[in-house]
XYZ file of C-alpha atoms in Angstrom:
449
model
C -56.167 29.832 71.252
C -58.403 31.464 68.650
C -55.405 32.991 66.908
C -53.856 29.706 66.823
C -56.573 27.954 65.562
C -56.865 30.533 62.854
C -53.118 30.187 61.886
C -53.890 26.517 61.504
C -56.650 26.889 59.425
C -55.203 29.147 56.943
C -51.582 27.543 56.798
C -51.176 25.367 53.395
C -51.209 21.667 53.267
C -47.570 20.041 52.657
C -46.656 20.055 48.850
C -46.601 16.628 47.333
C -42.789 15.432 46.234
C -42.285 15.626 42.578
C -42.009 12.405 40.665
C -38.455 12.119 39.288
C -37.668 10.045 36.151
C -34.268 9.146 34.458
C -33.731 7.234 31.175
C -30.694 5.199 30.641
C -29.365 5.189 26.993
C -26.711 2.945 25.746
C -24.726 3.427 22.635
C -21.029 4.765 21.137
C -22.494 7.901 19.648
C -24.776 10.575 20.236
C -26.364 10.122 17.076
C -27.009 6.580 17.544
C -28.434 5.682 21.001
C -30.673 3.386 22.256
C -32.736 3.433 25.184
C -32.401 0.605 27.771
C -34.254 1.427 30.882
C -36.631 4.335 32.708
C -36.270 4.700 36.246
C -38.837 6.539 38.108
C -39.416 7.658 41.733
C -42.919 7.150 43.029
C -41.909 8.228 46.555
C -39.406 9.006 48.962
C -38.350 5.250 49.205
C -39.932 3.605 46.092
C -38.371 3.349 42.770
C -39.801 1.953 39.749
C -37.403 0.335 36.760
C -38.920 -0.243 33.291
C -36.581 -2.154 30.860
C -36.754 -0.945 27.145
C -34.671 -3.684 25.546
C -33.751 -7.334 26.412
C -30.528 -9.008 27.260
C -30.364 -10.589 23.707
C -30.492 -7.147 21.879
C -27.912 -5.798 24.418
C -25.546 -8.703 23.721
C -25.663 -8.463 19.995
C -24.903 -4.657 20.160
C -21.883 -5.532 22.154
C -20.764 -8.271 19.823
C -21.323 -5.737 16.889
C -19.143 -3.169 18.475
C -16.074 -5.542 18.112
C -16.694 -5.214 14.295
C -17.682 -1.897 13.564
C -16.296 1.571 14.305
C -17.769 3.602 17.033
C -20.502 5.942 15.803
C -20.921 4.029 12.487
C -22.332 4.725 9.725
C -21.587 8.693 10.567
C -18.192 8.204 11.681
C -17.064 6.714 8.044
C -17.297 7.439 4.719
C -20.372 6.209 2.650
C -17.950 3.893 0.446
C -16.818 1.981 4.175
C -19.522 -0.617 4.187
C -19.503 -2.113 0.614
C -15.691 -1.971 0.728
C -15.663 -3.884 3.686
C -18.220 -6.514 2.380
C -16.047 -7.261 -0.819
C -12.903 -7.102 0.906
C -13.859 -9.571 3.680
C -15.349 -12.017 1.058
C -12.011 -12.036 -0.976
C -10.097 -12.546 2.627
C -12.309 -15.617 2.984
C -11.312 -16.982 -0.624
C -7.798 -16.226 0.359
C -7.701 -18.212 3.599
C -9.616 -21.216 1.823
C -7.191 -21.281 -0.961
C -4.113 -20.734 1.423
C -4.731 -24.413 2.979
C -4.548 -25.941 -0.469
C -1.414 -24.380 -1.320
C 0.227 -24.979 2.094
C -0.654 -28.611 1.777
C 0.948 -28.853 -1.545
C 3.818 -27.088 -0.446
C 4.345 -29.316 2.540
C 4.203 -32.343 0.355
C 6.564 -30.977 -1.904
C 8.941 -30.183 0.687
C 8.785 -33.902 2.095
C 6.509 -33.792 5.114
C 5.182 -37.194 5.954
C 7.991 -38.876 3.730
C 11.026 -41.076 5.381
C 13.485 -39.613 2.724
C 13.134 -36.267 3.693
C 15.668 -34.595 6.262
C 14.690 -31.826 8.568
C 18.055 -29.867 7.275
C 17.145 -30.118 3.592
C 13.433 -28.703 4.573
C 14.833 -26.255 6.833
C 17.359 -24.858 4.146
C 14.437 -24.626 1.761
C 12.133 -22.812 3.771
C 14.934 -20.698 4.966
C 15.578 -19.654 1.106
C 11.900 -18.907 0.392
C 11.719 -16.407 3.359
C 14.916 -14.667 2.826
C 13.899 -14.287 -0.934
C 10.543 -12.787 0.341
C 12.341 -10.496 2.718
C 14.698 -9.008 0.038
C 11.918 -8.551 -2.368
C 9.808 -6.720 0.282
C 12.749 -4.195 0.958
C 13.579 -3.730 -2.896
C 9.915 -3.062 -3.786
C 9.799 -0.449 -0.865
C 12.715 1.093 -2.259
C 11.425 1.706 -5.770
C 7.637 1.985 -5.173
C 7.305 2.929 -1.572
C 6.687 6.403 -2.416
C 3.910 5.965 -5.228
C 1.772 3.444 -3.017
C -0.793 6.358 -1.602
C -0.847 8.110 -4.695
C -2.406 5.293 -6.590
C -4.190 3.274 -3.931
C -6.695 1.677 -5.727
C -4.447 0.221 -8.178
C -1.816 -1.067 -5.955
C -4.543 -2.581 -3.867
C -5.668 -4.620 -6.593
C -1.931 -5.309 -7.670
C -1.072 -6.520 -4.235
C -3.850 -9.178 -4.363
C -3.148 -10.129 -7.801
C 0.402 -10.935 -6.626
C -0.726 -12.783 -3.556
C -2.795 -15.029 -6.241
C 0.493 -15.507 -8.031
C 2.334 -16.592 -4.861
C -0.248 -19.078 -3.850
C -0.366 -20.289 -7.540
C 3.563 -21.139 -7.260
C 2.979 -23.125 -4.159
C 0.506 -25.252 -5.524
C 2.562 -25.932 -8.705
C 5.718 -26.582 -6.813
C 5.211 -30.265 -6.174
C 4.658 -30.770 -10.046
C 8.402 -29.765 -10.846
C 10.681 -31.292 -7.905
C 13.740 -30.207 -9.762
C 12.645 -26.438 -9.689
C 11.293 -26.580 -6.337
C 13.496 -24.056 -4.772
C 13.126 -21.638 -7.777
C 9.543 -21.605 -7.968
C 8.706 -21.371 -4.375
C 11.160 -18.160 -4.333
C 9.029 -16.744 -6.864
C 5.973 -17.150 -4.893
C 7.359 -15.750 -1.736
C 8.741 -12.848 -3.911
C 5.252 -12.268 -4.891
C 3.697 -12.323 -1.411
C 6.385 -9.823 -0.188
C 5.205 -7.212 -2.750
C 1.861 -8.037 -1.376
C 2.547 -7.556 2.082
C 4.387 -4.015 1.466
C 1.747 -2.755 -1.183
C -1.171 -4.124 0.952
C -0.115 -2.552 4.155
C 0.729 0.698 2.787
C -2.449 1.304 0.820
C -4.541 -0.153 3.931
C -3.028 2.844 5.775
C -3.943 5.233 3.122
C -7.575 3.725 2.689
C -8.187 3.892 6.660
C -7.084 7.723 6.620
C -9.809 8.111 3.975
C -12.565 6.171 5.644
C -11.936 8.390 9.042
C -14.415 11.156 9.237
C -14.023 11.833 12.888
C -9.969 11.407 13.307
C -10.922 7.733 14.407
C -8.274 6.161 12.125
C -7.131 3.838 15.099
C -10.609 2.519 15.979
C -11.237 1.868 12.197
C -7.967 -0.029 11.980
C -8.809 -2.069 15.026
C -12.176 -3.082 13.776
C -10.425 -4.005 10.454
C -8.444 -6.315 12.320
C -11.306 -7.896 14.055
C -13.115 -8.322 10.773
C -10.140 -9.986 9.046
C -9.654 -12.212 12.385
C -13.116 -13.598 11.623
C -12.777 -14.034 8.063
C -9.495 -16.086 8.759
C -11.060 -18.396 11.082
C -14.040 -19.240 8.833
C -11.919 -19.388 5.884
C -9.399 -21.667 7.671
C -12.160 -23.900 8.724
C -13.539 -24.216 5.429
C -9.990 -24.532 3.906
C -9.414 -27.574 6.231
C -12.566 -29.010 5.025
C -11.963 -28.598 1.223
C -8.499 -29.841 1.523
C -10.001 -33.059 3.522
C -12.484 -33.480 0.801
C -10.002 -33.168 -1.959
C -6.699 -34.693 -1.042
C -5.620 -37.174 -3.421
C -7.824 -35.512 -6.311
C -5.531 -33.340 -8.244
C -8.222 -32.331 -10.620
C -11.074 -31.567 -7.854
C -7.922 -29.343 -6.114
C -7.199 -27.304 -9.336
C -10.885 -26.743 -9.995
C -11.448 -25.394 -6.668
C -8.185 -23.256 -6.533
C -8.877 -21.744 -9.914
C -12.548 -21.243 -9.155
C -11.724 -19.489 -5.920
C -9.100 -17.342 -7.598
C -11.409 -16.143 -10.304
C -13.801 -15.063 -7.203
C -11.108 -13.318 -5.397
C -9.981 -11.132 -8.234
C -13.512 -10.461 -9.135
C -14.033 -9.476 -5.325
C -11.113 -7.330 -5.252
C -12.006 -5.635 -8.131
C -15.582 -4.668 -6.988
C -13.930 -3.516 -3.448
C -11.632 -1.118 -4.974
C -14.612 0.375 -7.603
C -16.466 0.891 -4.340
C -13.883 3.434 -3.364
C -14.500 7.187 -3.735
C -11.168 8.799 -3.053
C -11.241 12.559 -2.409
C -7.622 13.264 -2.523
C -6.258 14.583 -5.846
C -3.620 12.445 -7.829
C -2.393 12.802 -11.149
C -5.343 11.140 -12.729
C -7.958 12.617 -10.908
C -6.663 16.018 -11.219
C -6.281 15.531 -14.925
C -10.152 14.028 -14.974
C -11.530 17.132 -12.979
C -9.572 19.764 -14.630
C -10.434 18.288 -18.230
C -14.162 18.579 -17.147
C -13.846 21.936 -15.492
C -12.338 23.425 -18.642
C -15.379 22.209 -20.903
C -18.346 23.071 -18.599
C -17.084 25.116 -15.869
C -18.217 22.749 -13.198
C -16.114 20.052 -11.041
C -16.820 16.472 -10.619
C -17.535 14.955 -7.548
C -15.384 12.413 -5.963
C -18.107 9.721 -6.559
C -18.347 10.781 -10.050
C -14.706 10.624 -10.751
C -14.152 7.265 -9.257
C -16.363 5.547 -11.759
C -13.876 7.186 -14.563
C -10.605 6.579 -13.508
C -8.376 3.601 -14.041
C -7.727 0.841 -11.145
C -5.710 -1.626 -13.282
C -2.047 -1.001 -13.986
C -1.638 1.345 -16.901
C -0.169 -1.474 -19.210
C -3.554 -2.953 -19.064
C -5.793 0.228 -19.890
C -5.537 -0.607 -23.459
C -8.641 -2.786 -22.700
C -9.702 -1.113 -19.522
C -10.938 2.220 -21.117
C -13.757 3.818 -19.015
C -13.715 7.339 -20.058
C -10.525 8.518 -18.290
C -8.510 11.124 -19.087
C -4.875 10.600 -20.563
C -3.870 14.258 -20.060
C -1.878 13.641 -17.183
C 0.671 11.208 -19.140
C 1.806 14.378 -21.120
C 3.434 15.785 -18.054
C 6.631 15.123 -16.019
C 6.820 16.224 -12.484
C 10.309 16.755 -10.802
C 12.369 16.864 -13.742
C 16.256 17.037 -13.160
C 17.527 20.424 -14.602
C 20.759 19.296 -15.895
C 18.839 16.372 -18.058
C 17.539 18.946 -20.171
C 19.366 20.005 -23.515
C 21.046 23.223 -24.144
C 17.973 24.780 -26.108
C 15.734 23.654 -23.357
C 17.982 25.155 -20.831
C 17.746 28.441 -22.600
C 14.180 28.379 -22.820
C 13.882 27.763 -19.445
C 15.991 30.389 -18.303
C 13.876 32.909 -20.706
C 10.721 31.664 -19.005
C 12.260 32.144 -15.537
C 12.453 35.656 -16.041
C 9.522 36.366 -17.953
C 6.468 34.258 -16.915
C 7.477 32.812 -13.240
C 8.980 35.284 -11.474
C 6.598 34.886 -8.310
C 6.093 31.215 -8.871
C 7.768 28.034 -7.162
C 8.015 26.220 -10.345
C 9.021 26.428 -13.871
C 7.349 24.695 -16.804
C 9.038 23.529 -20.228
C 7.352 22.173 -23.322
C 8.951 20.175 -26.025
C 7.596 17.577 -28.036
C 4.143 17.252 -26.748
C 5.588 16.872 -23.135
C 5.432 19.132 -20.292
C 8.280 19.094 -17.751
C 7.671 20.871 -14.598
C 11.066 21.931 -12.532
C 9.761 22.650 -8.800
C 11.769 24.963 -6.648
C 13.684 24.067 -3.466
C 11.077 25.924 -1.413
C 7.948 24.735 -3.104
C 5.180 23.217 -0.654
C 2.447 20.677 -1.535
C 0.099 23.462 -2.336
C 2.766 24.662 -5.057
C 3.336 21.153 -6.546
C -0.486 21.025 -7.224
C -0.446 24.493 -8.792
C 2.350 23.576 -10.983
C 0.712 20.265 -12.377
C -2.447 21.819 -12.795
C -0.580 24.604 -14.612
C 1.011 22.005 -16.791
C -2.448 20.211 -17.502
C -3.912 23.343 -18.677
C -0.821 23.778 -21.148
C -1.007 20.640 -22.469
C -4.695 21.270 -22.878
C -4.308 24.195 -24.701
C -1.667 22.432 -27.191
C 1.072 24.670 -26.276
C 3.792 24.400 -28.745
C 7.188 25.769 -28.000
C 6.158 28.086 -25.723
C 4.197 29.958 -27.857
C 1.092 29.845 -25.983
C 2.491 29.833 -22.343
C 1.087 33.342 -22.048
C -2.488 32.035 -22.671
C -2.036 29.158 -19.955
C -0.742 31.922 -17.315
C -3.562 33.980 -18.249
C -5.902 31.251 -17.404
C -4.271 30.564 -14.333
C -4.573 34.078 -13.060
C -8.183 34.439 -13.877
C -9.486 30.839 -13.078
C -7.040 28.810 -10.785
C -8.555 30.472 -7.200
C -12.199 29.617 -8.353
C -11.035 26.099 -9.742
C -9.637 25.266 -6.158
C -12.742 26.989 -4.049
C -15.049 24.609 -6.504
C -12.804 21.733 -5.718
C -12.833 22.428 -2.160
C -16.736 22.658 -2.256
C -17.245 19.401 -3.849
C -15.488 17.423 -1.348
C -11.717 17.603 -2.692
C -8.661 17.967 -0.640
C -6.485 20.438 -2.138
C -3.735 20.550 0.553
C -1.391 18.625 -1.937
C -0.937 16.423 -4.883
C -0.457 13.015 -4.365
C 2.277 11.745 -6.526
C 5.930 9.995 -6.521
C 8.306 11.744 -4.397
C 9.920 14.821 -5.823
C 13.463 14.075 -5.365
C 14.973 16.642 -7.815
C 14.753 20.391 -7.229
C 16.031 23.515 -8.446
C 16.590 27.397 -7.112
C 16.775 30.389 -9.623
C 17.448 33.943 -9.336
C 16.182 36.678 -11.665
C 18.654 39.573 -12.052
C 17.386 43.306 -12.982
C 18.983 45.905 -14.636
C 19.377 47.842 -11.443
C 21.737 45.128 -10.009
C 18.865 43.705 -7.919
C 17.942 39.985 -7.822
C 14.766 37.957 -6.686
């Protein structure tokens, strides 16, 4: 008994159960989470739940997730937000104007008039659509490979062509005798818009995606465009109702919205800081490197390159470099004259034994002949070599050895600095190189390479 009592007196008291706590977090990215609740276990059968956010905050976050990519802003580039703001504003103005132009087009076809026939209106609409389809195919054939290399310019051109198309629809009632011709011109302009806008949007989506989330960005961009469409159509119907029968008010509203549309588009493309190398950006970066030994960042170059078509650059000079205009990439060998071919063959045996390209200079123009086995990195190297040759003012190949010496000493350093500054150096964004060549160098011992 005493032993039992002794054992009981020395045995430890039962340990208290530890309190458990679980936190509930909500968010689409580990870097952007919000704590929504804290669950605490106070005893074996007692649980305490403390909410950290109200229902309104949760609902607003869910609505926002339908319009912004997951993980925003870390999942996209810094230029995503300003571009989308201006892009949404220009889209809004487009849909407002579309109601005015559609109203004018339908009245020109004869909607609401007893003299109009169904078959006549159908045939006119058919010609309009057919012209647009054919125009889209032809535009893709001639410019399809050039769209991603000049995404900013073609994005702007696409919306300018859309403005022209809506202008033709608005003008069509004023010229009944030329109605079919005018609406076909408008449809042709919009077909260019559809091809160029779709292609450049795909290139920009890839640019924005930092976490391989291009599909998510494209889906959210579709939601944003749908919202802009609904608001724009509602405002457009209101404006059409207020201006019906007042031609002067219609034209003032249309032209004012068009000017705003052009301005918003220009601001949108100017916000972009593309990190891919096309001909102009490569020329700007190389010229600065030759002067200072430093490489400009994509953001710095974005303020120097042209976004308007080349024929408009006479009044759009912003410090861009025109050195790339002296280079012709992917030249057809048989298009050269006899003297140029002789010079080309001599250079193939002396300067370009191991390179997968040939350079030929004449009259201030550097021609690049690419090897049939050349890859994207080889084409980029050939273009940079041609820019160096043009910068050194080579004349008839007299300084080709100097440009080759620069490439041997500085090219790898230049590429490394490009990569460290955020540039993509896998390939040069340019028009498709459809003409290539193959060359063999014969040696005195009978071997060839």
